[in-house]
Amino acid sequence: MPIQKSIFDFEPVQTFLKVLGKDIEQYFGAEKGALVYLKPDGVWYAEALYQWLKGKKKDITISSMEDDGTDLEEGKVRDRKVLIVVNESFTGKAHKRSTEAMRARKGHLNIKAIKFAAYRDRPGTADFAVDQYSAEMIWRKGDIDALDLKIIKLLEQDGRSSLSSIAGKTNLSSVAVKNRVERLLGRKILKVQGALNMDRFYSFVAHLHIEADDEAIHNLIERLEKFQEVYQMVRMVGGVKLLVCILVQNLENVDEFIEREIRPVSRVKDIRVEIGELPVLPKTFAPKI
């Protein structure tokens, strides 16, 4: 006779609760809450959340609807904070339609707040998501998982975060966070370093488009990579062979850099310069000592 599994035995459900459970619990706080899953595939995560929150003595209801609000049991959301739950959001359409449908009822049902949760959120519109990813994921799931990503995001926001602080935000122990960080560092997936804010030291950027033969490009890269003001170098295909991006305090610094560091390299054929504001991204640079 097959053993009947609990909903909590399924790995995606475990991950959903581990990554998002605490944040969702904080969202509801002491208020009455309502889980509304979008048919058909939001039911697993909504049901798991419902049981998990009931176990924490939360006043919570569960119901379902189509993404346009059809079939909503309005009595179950009246006077409550609402969380709409879906498995995957690919285009953002479900998020837009369902939240608009709920907002249209907010006044006469006295809905306190409306948020949206998804396991996977391609467009980045969900308030809570395990995976927020672009159309082409740059990581392999064997290398990094949702909890790794959350730890990395927390370190990105505050590199001084303690292991205990990160543990409290990820529902992991401090030892588990330490082990994950050490694994990411050891596999060269994660690098932790200090960085300086560009706008505290520089005012402009210059992009130097350089035409030169292969030997000259090799010599330029070796020569320029040690300079503090060089924050990016890219080998190019076509007439321009190397793009060098530098940070400067004033426009005179651009000419000075070119004359001092680039023109002395033999077989440089042409240099084209574009001047711009400081980058939108990145906003920081690593010091070179």
PDB file of C-alpha atoms in Angstrom:
ATOM      1  CA  MET A   1       0.000   0.000   0.000  1.00  0.00           C
ATOM      2  CA  PRO A   2       1.561   3.351  -1.040  1.00  0.00           C
ATOM      3  CA  ILE A   3       2.414   5.802   1.707  1.00  0.00           C
ATOM      4  CA  GLN A   4       0.386   8.998   1.430  1.00  0.00           C
ATOM      5  CA  LYS A   5       2.679  12.003   1.479  1.00  0.00           C
ATOM      6  CA  SER A   6       2.029  15.230   3.326  1.00  0.00           C
ATOM      7  CA  ILE A   7       2.097  18.416   1.281  1.00  0.00           C
ATOM      8  CA  PHE A   8       5.112  19.420   3.371  1.00  0.00           C
ATOM      9  CA  ASP A   9       7.097  16.442   2.042  1.00  0.00           C
ATOM     10  CA  PHE A  10       7.495  18.025  -1.381  1.00  0.00           C
ATOM     11  CA  GLU A  11      10.790  19.863  -1.915  1.00  0.00           C
ATOM     12  CA  PRO A  12       9.327  22.892  -3.783  1.00  0.00           C
ATOM     13  CA  VAL A  13       6.838  23.430  -0.952  1.00  0.00           C
ATOM     14  CA  GLN A  14       9.620  23.154   1.624  1.00  0.00           C
ATOM     15  CA  THR A  15      11.690  25.699  -0.321  1.00  0.00           C
ATOM     16  CA  PHE A  16       8.725  28.050  -0.701  1.00  0.00           C
ATOM     17  CA  LEU A  17       8.080  28.078   3.050  1.00  0.00           C
ATOM     18  CA  LYS A  18      11.763  28.236   3.995  1.00  0.00           C
ATOM     19  CA  VAL A  19      12.502  31.193   1.716  1.00  0.00           C
ATOM     20  CA  LEU A  20       9.253  33.157   1.975  1.00  0.00           C
ATOM     21  CA  GLY A  21       7.484  31.930   5.109  1.00  0.00           C
ATOM     22  CA  LYS A  22       8.937  34.417   7.566  1.00  0.00           C
ATOM     23  CA  ASP A  23       8.448  37.420   5.278  1.00  0.00           C
ATOM     24  CA  ILE A  24       4.839  36.435   4.598  1.00  0.00           C
ATOM     25  CA  GLU A  25       4.210  35.904   8.304  1.00  0.00           C
ATOM     26  CA  GLN A  26       5.551  39.410   8.960  1.00  0.00           C
ATOM     27  CA  TYR A  27       3.331  40.816   6.202  1.00  0.00           C
ATOM     28  CA  PHE A  28       0.187  39.523   7.911  1.00  0.00           C
ATOM     29  CA  GLY A  29       1.460  40.426  11.378  1.00  0.00           C
ATOM     30  CA  ALA A  30      -1.392  40.514  13.884  1.00  0.00           C
ATOM     31  CA  GLU A  31      -3.984  41.262  11.178  1.00  0.00           C
ATOM     32  CA  LYS A  32      -6.498  38.784   9.841  1.00  0.00           C
ATOM     33  CA  GLY A  33      -5.242  37.333   6.565  1.00  0.00           C
ATOM     34  CA  ALA A  34      -6.603  35.778   3.392  1.00  0.00           C
ATOM     35  CA  LEU A  35      -4.784  33.535   0.921  1.00  0.00           C
ATOM     36  CA  VAL A  36      -6.228  33.606  -2.596  1.00  0.00           C
ATOM     37  CA  TYR A  37      -4.655  31.225  -5.088  1.00  0.00           C
ATOM     38  CA  LEU A  38      -5.031  31.597  -8.816  1.00  0.00           C
ATOM     39  CA  LYS A  39      -6.496  28.551 -10.523  1.00  0.00           C
ATOM     40  CA  PRO A  40      -5.193  25.996 -11.101  1.00  0.00           C
ATOM     41  CA  ASP A  41      -1.529  25.872 -10.096  1.00  0.00           C
ATOM     42  CA  GLY A  42      -1.346  28.150  -7.064  1.00  0.00           C
ATOM     43  CA  VAL A  43      -3.184  25.669  -4.851  1.00  0.00           C
ATOM     44  CA  TRP A  44      -0.148  23.723  -3.564  1.00  0.00           C
ATOM     45  CA  TYR A  45       1.706  26.720  -2.176  1.00  0.00           C
ATOM     46  CA  ALA A  46      -1.441  28.395  -0.873  1.00  0.00           C
ATOM     47  CA  GLU A  47      -2.567  25.231   0.908  1.00  0.00           C
ATOM     48  CA  ALA A  48       0.891  24.735   2.432  1.00  0.00           C
ATOM     49  CA  LEU A  49       0.955  28.359   3.565  1.00  0.00           C
ATOM     50  CA  TYR A  50      -2.539  28.014   4.992  1.00  0.00           C
ATOM     51  CA  GLN A  51      -1.624  24.984   7.090  1.00  0.00           C
ATOM     52  CA  TRP A  52       1.696  26.530   8.143  1.00  0.00           C
ATOM     53  CA  LEU A  53       0.109  29.830   9.226  1.00  0.00           C
ATOM     54  CA  LYS A  54      -2.765  28.062  11.000  1.00  0.00           C
ATOM     55  CA  GLY A  55      -0.102  26.155  12.930  1.00  0.00           C
ATOM     56  CA  LYS A  56       1.179  29.532  14.079  1.00  0.00           C
ATOM     57  CA  LYS A  57      -2.328  30.459  15.302  1.00  0.00           C
ATOM     58  CA  LYS A  58      -2.913  32.992  12.539  1.00  0.00           C
ATOM     59  CA  ASP A  59      -6.483  34.014  11.669  1.00  0.00           C
ATOM     60  CA  ILE A  60      -6.285  33.031   8.012  1.00  0.00           C
ATOM     61  CA  THR A  61      -8.681  31.979   5.240  1.00  0.00           C
ATOM     62  CA  ILE A  62      -8.037  30.323   1.903  1.00  0.00           C
ATOM     63  CA  SER A  63      -9.957  30.622  -1.359  1.00  0.00           C
ATOM     64  CA  SER A  64      -9.368  30.737  -5.106  1.00  0.00           C
ATOM     65  CA  MET A  65     -10.263  32.798  -8.157  1.00  0.00           C
ATOM     66  CA  GLU A  66      -9.484  33.260 -11.829  1.00  0.00           C
ATOM     67  CA  ASP A  67      -6.890  35.950 -12.558  1.00  0.00           C
ATOM     68  CA  ASP A  68      -9.693  38.405 -13.452  1.00  0.00           C
ATOM     69  CA  GLY A  69     -11.376  37.928 -10.047  1.00  0.00           C
ATOM     70  CA  THR A  70     -14.058  35.529 -11.259  1.00  0.00           C
ATOM     71  CA  ASP A  71     -15.280  33.023  -8.626  1.00  0.00           C
ATOM     72  CA  LEU A  72     -13.751  34.904  -5.687  1.00  0.00           C
ATOM     73  CA  GLU A  73     -15.469  34.131  -2.373  1.00  0.00           C
ATOM     74  CA  GLU A  74     -15.676  37.747  -1.227  1.00  0.00           C
ATOM     75  CA  GLY A  75     -16.614  36.905   2.346  1.00  0.00           C
ATOM     76  CA  LYS A  76     -13.223  35.243   2.818  1.00  0.00           C
ATOM     77  CA  VAL A  77     -11.272  38.439   2.030  1.00  0.00           C
ATOM     78  CA  ARG A  78     -13.504  40.986   3.746  1.00  0.00           C
ATOM     79  CA  ASP A  79     -11.693  43.039   6.430  1.00  0.00           C
ATOM     80  CA  ARG A  80      -8.436  41.142   5.808  1.00  0.00           C
ATOM     81  CA  LYS A  81      -4.964  41.509   4.365  1.00  0.00           C
ATOM     82  CA  VAL A  82      -4.835  39.551   1.111  1.00  0.00           C
ATOM     83  CA  LEU A  83      -2.012  37.525  -0.412  1.00  0.00           C
ATOM     84  CA  ILE A  84      -2.552  36.292  -3.966  1.00  0.00           C
ATOM     85  CA  VAL A  85      -0.567  33.093  -4.609  1.00  0.00           C
ATOM     86  CA  VAL A  86       0.540  31.586  -7.919  1.00  0.00           C
ATOM     87  CA  ASN A  87       3.121  29.015  -8.961  1.00  0.00           C
ATOM     88  CA  GLU A  88       4.848  30.884 -11.794  1.00  0.00           C
ATOM     89  CA  SER A  89       4.485  34.372 -13.215  1.00  0.00           C
ATOM     90  CA  PHE A  90       5.991  34.477 -16.706  1.00  0.00           C
ATOM     91  CA  THR A  91       4.721  37.725 -18.241  1.00  0.00           C
ATOM     92  CA  GLY A  92       3.310  39.686 -15.310  1.00  0.00           C
ATOM     93  CA  LYS A  93      -0.204  39.433 -16.778  1.00  0.00           C
ATOM     94  CA  ALA A  94      -1.541  37.332 -13.897  1.00  0.00           C
ATOM     95  CA  HIS A  95      -0.067  39.770 -11.379  1.00  0.00           C
ATOM     96  CA  LYS A  96      -1.574  42.786 -13.113  1.00  0.00           C
ATOM     97  CA  ARG A  97      -5.036  41.296 -13.694  1.00  0.00           C
ATOM     98  CA  SER A  98      -5.425  39.696 -10.269  1.00  0.00           C
ATOM     99  CA  THR A  99      -4.216  42.659  -8.237  1.00  0.00           C
ATOM    100  CA  GLU A 100      -6.379  45.036 -10.268  1.00  0.00           C
ATOM    101  CA  ALA A 101      -9.380  42.761  -9.710  1.00  0.00           C
ATOM    102  CA  MET A 102      -8.693  42.740  -5.976  1.00  0.00           C
ATOM    103  CA  ARG A 103      -8.124  46.504  -5.814  1.00  0.00           C
ATOM    104  CA  ALA A 104     -11.501  47.029  -7.483  1.00  0.00           C
ATOM    105  CA  ARG A 105     -13.067  45.274  -4.456  1.00  0.00           C
ATOM    106  CA  LYS A 106     -10.845  46.898  -1.845  1.00  0.00           C
ATOM    107  CA  GLY A 107     -13.250  49.641  -0.867  1.00  0.00           C
ATOM    108  CA  HIS A 108     -16.517  47.773  -0.437  1.00  0.00           C
ATOM    109  CA  LEU A 109     -14.824  44.731   1.134  1.00  0.00           C
ATOM    110  CA  ASN A 110     -12.557  46.839   3.374  1.00  0.00           C
ATOM    111  CA  ILE A 111      -9.476  44.909   2.247  1.00  0.00           C
ATOM    112  CA  LYS A 112      -6.521  46.083   4.355  1.00  0.00           C
ATOM    113  CA  ALA A 113      -3.667  45.345   1.924  1.00  0.00           C
ATOM    114  CA  ILE A 114      -2.945  43.331  -1.233  1.00  0.00           C
ATOM    115  CA  LYS A 115       0.283  41.535  -2.129  1.00  0.00           C
ATOM    116  CA  PHE A 116       1.338  38.858  -4.605  1.00  0.00           C
ATOM    117  CA  ALA A 117       3.506  35.749  -4.123  1.00  0.00           C
ATOM    118  CA  ALA A 118       4.959  33.416  -6.750  1.00  0.00           C
ATOM    119  CA  TYR A 119       7.415  30.549  -6.663  1.00  0.00           C
ATOM    120  CA  ARG A 120       9.016  31.787  -9.895  1.00  0.00           C
ATOM    121  CA  ASP A 121       8.662  35.384 -10.998  1.00  0.00           C
ATOM    122  CA  ARG A 122      10.120  36.132 -14.425  1.00  0.00           C
ATOM    123  CA  PRO A 123       9.140  39.846 -14.756  1.00  0.00           C
ATOM    124  CA  GLY A 124      10.111  40.721 -11.165  1.00  0.00           C
ATOM    125  CA  THR A 125       6.672  42.096 -10.221  1.00  0.00           C
ATOM    126  CA  ALA A 126       5.848  39.806  -7.276  1.00  0.00           C
ATOM    127  CA  ASP A 127       6.146  41.076  -3.705  1.00  0.00           C
ATOM    128  CA  PHE A 128       7.378  37.651  -2.595  1.00  0.00           C
ATOM    129  CA  ALA A 129       9.189  35.186  -4.859  1.00  0.00           C
ATOM    130  CA  VAL A 130      11.557  32.253  -4.445  1.00  0.00           C
ATOM    131  CA  ASP A 131      13.125  32.749  -7.877  1.00  0.00           C
ATOM    132  CA  GLN A 132      13.248  36.148  -9.554  1.00  0.00           C
ATOM    133  CA  TYR A 133      14.987  35.610 -12.839  1.00  0.00           C
ATOM    134  CA  SER A 134      15.484  37.016 -16.288  1.00  0.00           C
ATOM    135  CA  ALA A 135      14.526  35.250 -19.500  1.00  0.00           C
ATOM    136  CA  GLU A 136      17.945  33.566 -19.557  1.00  0.00           C
ATOM    137  CA  MET A 137      19.181  32.387 -16.176  1.00  0.00           C
ATOM    138  CA  ILE A 138      22.917  32.890 -15.830  1.00  0.00           C
ATOM    139  CA  TRP A 139      23.319  30.327 -13.079  1.00  0.00           C
ATOM    140  CA  ARG A 140      22.909  26.567 -13.122  1.00  0.00           C
ATOM    141  CA  LYS A 141      20.570  25.179 -10.493  1.00  0.00           C
ATOM    142  CA  GLY A 142      23.205  22.608  -9.556  1.00  0.00           C
ATOM    143  CA  ASP A 143      25.537  25.420  -8.518  1.00  0.00           C
ATOM    144  CA  ILE A 144      23.191  27.746  -6.680  1.00  0.00           C
ATOM    145  CA  ASP A 145      19.712  27.570  -5.197  1.00  0.00           C
ATOM    146  CA  ALA A 146      17.089  30.007  -3.957  1.00  0.00           C
ATOM    147  CA  LEU A 147      18.549  30.226  -0.453  1.00  0.00           C
ATOM    148  CA  ASP A 148      22.031  30.901  -1.856  1.00  0.00           C
ATOM    149  CA  LEU A 149      20.551  33.737  -3.907  1.00  0.00           C
ATOM    150  CA  LYS A 150      18.820  35.218  -0.875  1.00  0.00           C
ATOM    151  CA  ILE A 151      22.063  35.106   1.134  1.00  0.00           C
ATOM    152  CA  ILE A 152      23.945  36.778  -1.740  1.00  0.00           C
ATOM    153  CA  LYS A 153      21.252  39.463  -2.022  1.00  0.00           C
ATOM    154  CA  LEU A 154      21.470  40.203   1.710  1.00  0.00           C
ATOM    155  CA  LEU A 155      25.265  40.486   1.487  1.00  0.00           C
ATOM    156  CA  GLU A 156      24.913  42.768  -1.533  1.00  0.00           C
ATOM    157  CA  GLN A 157      22.589  45.051   0.446  1.00  0.00           C
ATOM    158  CA  ASP A 158      24.884  45.090   3.484  1.00  0.00           C
ATOM    159  CA  GLY A 159      28.271  43.422   3.298  1.00  0.00           C
ATOM    160  CA  ARG A 160      28.629  43.820   7.072  1.00  0.00           C
ATOM    161  CA  SER A 161      25.629  41.593   7.810  1.00  0.00           C
ATOM    162  CA  SER A 162      26.418  39.035  10.492  1.00  0.00           C
ATOM    163  CA  LEU A 163      25.774  35.326  10.052  1.00  0.00           C
ATOM    164  CA  SER A 164      23.110  35.487  12.753  1.00  0.00           C
ATOM    165  CA  SER A 165      21.371  38.390  11.017  1.00  0.00           C
ATOM    166  CA  ILE A 166      21.309  36.516   7.688  1.00  0.00           C
ATOM    167  CA  ALA A 167      20.168  33.356   9.467  1.00  0.00           C
ATOM    168  CA  GLY A 168      17.200  35.230  10.922  1.00  0.00           C
ATOM    169  CA  LYS A 169      16.126  36.404   7.467  1.00  0.00           C
ATOM    170  CA  THR A 170      16.511  33.035   5.730  1.00  0.00           C
ATOM    171  CA  ASN A 171      15.150  30.635   8.371  1.00  0.00           C
ATOM    172  CA  LEU A 172      18.545  28.915   8.494  1.00  0.00           C
ATOM    173  CA  SER A 173      20.941  28.405  11.388  1.00  0.00           C
ATOM    174  CA  SER A 174      24.104  30.506  11.572  1.00  0.00           C
ATOM    175  CA  VAL A 175      26.135  27.338  10.914  1.00  0.00           C
ATOM    176  CA  ALA A 176      24.097  26.600   7.773  1.00  0.00           C
ATOM    177  CA  VAL A 177      24.638  30.172   6.499  1.00  0.00           C
ATOM    178  CA  LYS A 178      28.375  29.905   7.219  1.00  0.00           C
ATOM    179  CA  ASN A 179      28.590  26.608   5.331  1.00  0.00           C
ATOM    180  CA  ARG A 180      26.740  28.003   2.333  1.00  0.00           C
ATOM    181  CA  VAL A 181      28.893  31.139   2.171  1.00  0.00           C
ATOM    182  CA  GLU A 182      32.094  29.081   2.445  1.00  0.00           C
ATOM    183  CA  ARG A 183      30.883  26.741  -0.315  1.00  0.00           C
ATOM    184  CA  LEU A 184      30.096  29.671  -2.615  1.00  0.00           C
ATOM    185  CA  LEU A 185      33.475  31.250  -1.893  1.00  0.00           C
ATOM    186  CA  GLY A 186      35.327  27.967  -2.356  1.00  0.00           C
ATOM    187  CA  ARG A 187      33.695  27.347  -5.747  1.00  0.00           C
ATOM    188  CA  LYS A 188      34.437  30.950  -6.803  1.00  0.00           C
ATOM    189  CA  ILE A 189      30.725  31.668  -7.290  1.00  0.00           C
ATOM    190  CA  LEU A 190      30.800  34.415  -4.659  1.00  0.00           C
ATOM    191  CA  LYS A 191      33.465  37.030  -4.000  1.00  0.00           C
ATOM    192  CA  VAL A 192      33.267  39.317  -0.981  1.00  0.00           C
ATOM    193  CA  GLN A 193      35.242  42.543  -1.215  1.00  0.00           C
ATOM    194  CA  GLY A 194      35.141  46.151  -0.156  1.00  0.00           C
ATOM    195  CA  ALA A 195      34.038  48.742  -2.708  1.00  0.00           C
ATOM    196  CA  LEU A 196      34.135  52.522  -3.008  1.00  0.00           C
ATOM    197  CA  ASN A 197      31.290  54.733  -4.201  1.00  0.00           C
ATOM    198  CA  MET A 198      32.224  56.242  -7.569  1.00  0.00           C
ATOM    199  CA  ASP A 199      30.455  59.558  -6.985  1.00  0.00           C
ATOM    200  CA  ARG A 200      32.611  60.313  -3.944  1.00  0.00           C
ATOM    201  CA  PHE A 201      35.789  60.391  -6.037  1.00  0.00           C
ATOM    202  CA  TYR A 202      34.884  60.939  -9.705  1.00  0.00           C
ATOM    203  CA  SER A 203      32.572  63.080 -11.837  1.00  0.00           C
ATOM    204  CA  PHE A 204      32.626  61.603 -15.374  1.00  0.00           C
ATOM    205  CA  VAL A 205      33.463  58.503 -17.335  1.00  0.00           C
ATOM    206  CA  ALA A 206      35.293  58.220 -20.643  1.00  0.00           C
ATOM    207  CA  HIS A 207      34.969  55.303 -23.028  1.00  0.00           C
ATOM    208  CA  LEU A 208      38.122  54.883 -25.090  1.00  0.00           C
ATOM    209  CA  HIS A 209      37.613  52.902 -28.306  1.00  0.00           C
ATOM    210  CA  ILE A 210      41.050  51.722 -29.383  1.00  0.00           C
ATOM    211  CA  GLU A 211      42.150  50.310 -32.743  1.00  0.00           C
ATOM    212  CA  ALA A 212      45.457  48.434 -32.579  1.00  0.00           C
ATOM    213  CA  ASP A 213      47.033  45.103 -33.533  1.00  0.00           C
ATOM    214  CA  ASP A 214      46.903  42.069 -31.244  1.00  0.00           C
ATOM    215  CA  GLU A 215      50.298  42.627 -29.680  1.00  0.00           C
ATOM    216  CA  ALA A 216      49.486  46.238 -28.865  1.00  0.00           C
ATOM    217  CA  ILE A 217      46.138  45.214 -27.334  1.00  0.00           C
ATOM    218  CA  HIS A 218      47.917  42.637 -25.161  1.00  0.00           C
ATOM    219  CA  ASN A 219      50.417  45.279 -24.027  1.00  0.00           C
ATOM    220  CA  LEU A 220      47.648  47.797 -23.313  1.00  0.00           C
ATOM    221  CA  ILE A 221      45.697  45.342 -21.161  1.00  0.00           C
ATOM    222  CA  GLU A 222      48.782  44.492 -19.107  1.00  0.00           C
ATOM    223  CA  ARG A 223      49.608  48.192 -18.771  1.00  0.00           C
ATOM    224  CA  LEU A 224      46.134  49.511 -17.920  1.00  0.00           C
ATOM    225  CA  GLU A 225      44.589  46.851 -15.701  1.00  0.00           C
ATOM    226  CA  LYS A 226      46.529  48.069 -12.660  1.00  0.00           C
ATOM    227  CA  PHE A 227      45.168  51.634 -12.793  1.00  0.00           C
ATOM    228  CA  GLN A 228      42.575  52.727 -10.253  1.00  0.00           C
ATOM    229  CA  GLU A 229      40.564  54.753 -12.748  1.00  0.00           C
ATOM    230  CA  VAL A 230      40.148  51.851 -15.188  1.00  0.00           C
ATOM    231  CA  TYR A 231      36.928  50.142 -14.098  1.00  0.00           C
ATOM    232  CA  GLN A 232      36.249  48.081 -17.230  1.00  0.00           C
ATOM    233  CA  MET A 233      38.143  46.703 -20.246  1.00  0.00           C
ATOM    234  CA  VAL A 234      36.536  44.641 -23.001  1.00  0.00           C
ATOM    235  CA  ARG A 235      38.108  42.994 -26.051  1.00  0.00           C
ATOM    236  CA  MET A 236      35.951  43.866 -29.074  1.00  0.00           C
ATOM    237  CA  VAL A 237      35.342  42.358 -32.514  1.00  0.00           C
ATOM    238  CA  GLY A 238      35.688  44.574 -35.588  1.00  0.00           C
ATOM    239  CA  GLY A 239      37.664  47.753 -36.189  1.00  0.00           C
ATOM    240  CA  VAL A 240      37.744  48.703 -32.507  1.00  0.00           C
ATOM    241  CA  LYS A 241      39.731  46.024 -30.717  1.00  0.00           C
ATOM    242  CA  LEU A 242      39.605  47.261 -27.112  1.00  0.00           C
ATOM    243  CA  LEU A 243      37.126  49.291 -25.078  1.00  0.00           C
ATOM    244  CA  VAL A 244      38.653  50.951 -22.025  1.00  0.00           C
ATOM    245  CA  CYS A 245      36.305  52.660 -19.555  1.00  0.00           C
ATOM    246  CA  ILE A 246      37.889  55.111 -17.137  1.00  0.00           C
ATOM    247  CA  LEU A 247      36.688  57.285 -14.263  1.00  0.00           C
ATOM    248  CA  VAL A 248      37.854  60.910 -14.224  1.00  0.00           C
ATOM    249  CA  GLN A 249      37.390  64.000 -12.056  1.00  0.00           C
ATOM    250  CA  ASN A 250      37.417  66.406 -14.993  1.00  0.00           C
ATOM    251  CA  LEU A 251      37.693  66.331 -18.781  1.00  0.00           C
ATOM    252  CA  GLU A 252      41.374  67.327 -18.740  1.00  0.00           C
ATOM    253  CA  ASN A 253      42.099  64.029 -16.991  1.00  0.00           C
ATOM    254  CA  VAL A 254      40.962  62.154 -20.118  1.00  0.00           C
ATOM    255  CA  ASP A 255      43.583  63.782 -22.364  1.00  0.00           C
ATOM    256  CA  GLU A 256      46.222  63.343 -19.679  1.00  0.00           C
ATOM    257  CA  PHE A 257      45.470  59.624 -19.353  1.00  0.00           C
ATOM    258  CA  ILE A 258      45.558  59.042 -23.113  1.00  0.00           C
ATOM    259  CA  GLU A 259      48.838  60.906 -23.592  1.00  0.00           C
ATOM    260  CA  ARG A 260      50.495  59.316 -20.590  1.00  0.00           C
ATOM    261  CA  GLU A 261      49.302  55.722 -20.784  1.00  0.00           C
ATOM    262  CA  ILE A 262      48.039  54.872 -24.287  1.00  0.00           C
ATOM    263  CA  ARG A 263      49.939  56.822 -26.911  1.00  0.00           C
ATOM    264  CA  PRO A 264      53.363  55.555 -25.751  1.00  0.00           C
ATOM    265  CA  VAL A 265      52.287  52.002 -26.672  1.00  0.00           C
ATOM    266  CA  SER A 266      53.461  51.267 -30.199  1.00  0.00           C
ATOM    267  CA  ARG A 267      51.111  50.224 -33.022  1.00  0.00           C
ATOM    268  CA  VAL A 268      48.033  51.939 -31.573  1.00  0.00           C
ATOM    269  CA  LYS A 269      46.260  53.097 -34.749  1.00  0.00           C
ATOM    270  CA  ASP A 270      43.340  55.157 -33.490  1.00  0.00           C
ATOM    271  CA  ILE A 271      41.603  56.255 -30.282  1.00  0.00           C
ATOM    272  CA  ARG A 272      37.996  57.431 -30.258  1.00  0.00           C
ATOM    273  CA  VAL A 273      36.651  59.013 -27.061  1.00  0.00           C
ATOM    274  CA  GLU A 274      33.106  59.216 -25.698  1.00  0.00           C
ATOM    275  CA  ILE A 275      32.355  61.165 -22.511  1.00  0.00           C
ATOM    276  CA  GLY A 276      29.438  60.409 -20.215  1.00  0.00           C
ATOM    277  CA  GLU A 277      27.993  60.764 -16.749  1.00  0.00           C
ATOM    278  CA  LEU A 278      28.923  58.311 -14.030  1.00  0.00           C
ATOM    279  CA  PRO A 279      27.444  54.862 -14.713  1.00  0.00           C
ATOM    280  CA  VAL A 280      23.911  53.996 -13.701  1.00  0.00           C
ATOM    281  CA  LEU A 281      25.444  50.588 -12.954  1.00  0.00           C
ATOM    282  CA  PRO A 282      27.844  49.804 -11.429  1.00  0.00           C
ATOM    283  CA  LYS A 283      27.881  52.517  -8.753  1.00  0.00           C
ATOM    284  CA  THR A 284      30.952  51.200  -6.948  1.00  0.00           C
ATOM    285  CA  PHE A 285      34.484  50.099  -7.793  1.00  0.00           C
ATOM    286  CA  ALA A 286      37.058  47.982  -6.006  1.00  0.00           C
ATOM    287  CA  PRO A 287      40.176  49.850  -4.861  1.00  0.00           C
ATOM    288  CA  LYS A 288      43.489  48.798  -6.400  1.00  0.00           C
ATOM    289  CA  ILE A 289      46.411  49.067  -4.027  1.00  0.00           C
TER     290      ILE A 289
END
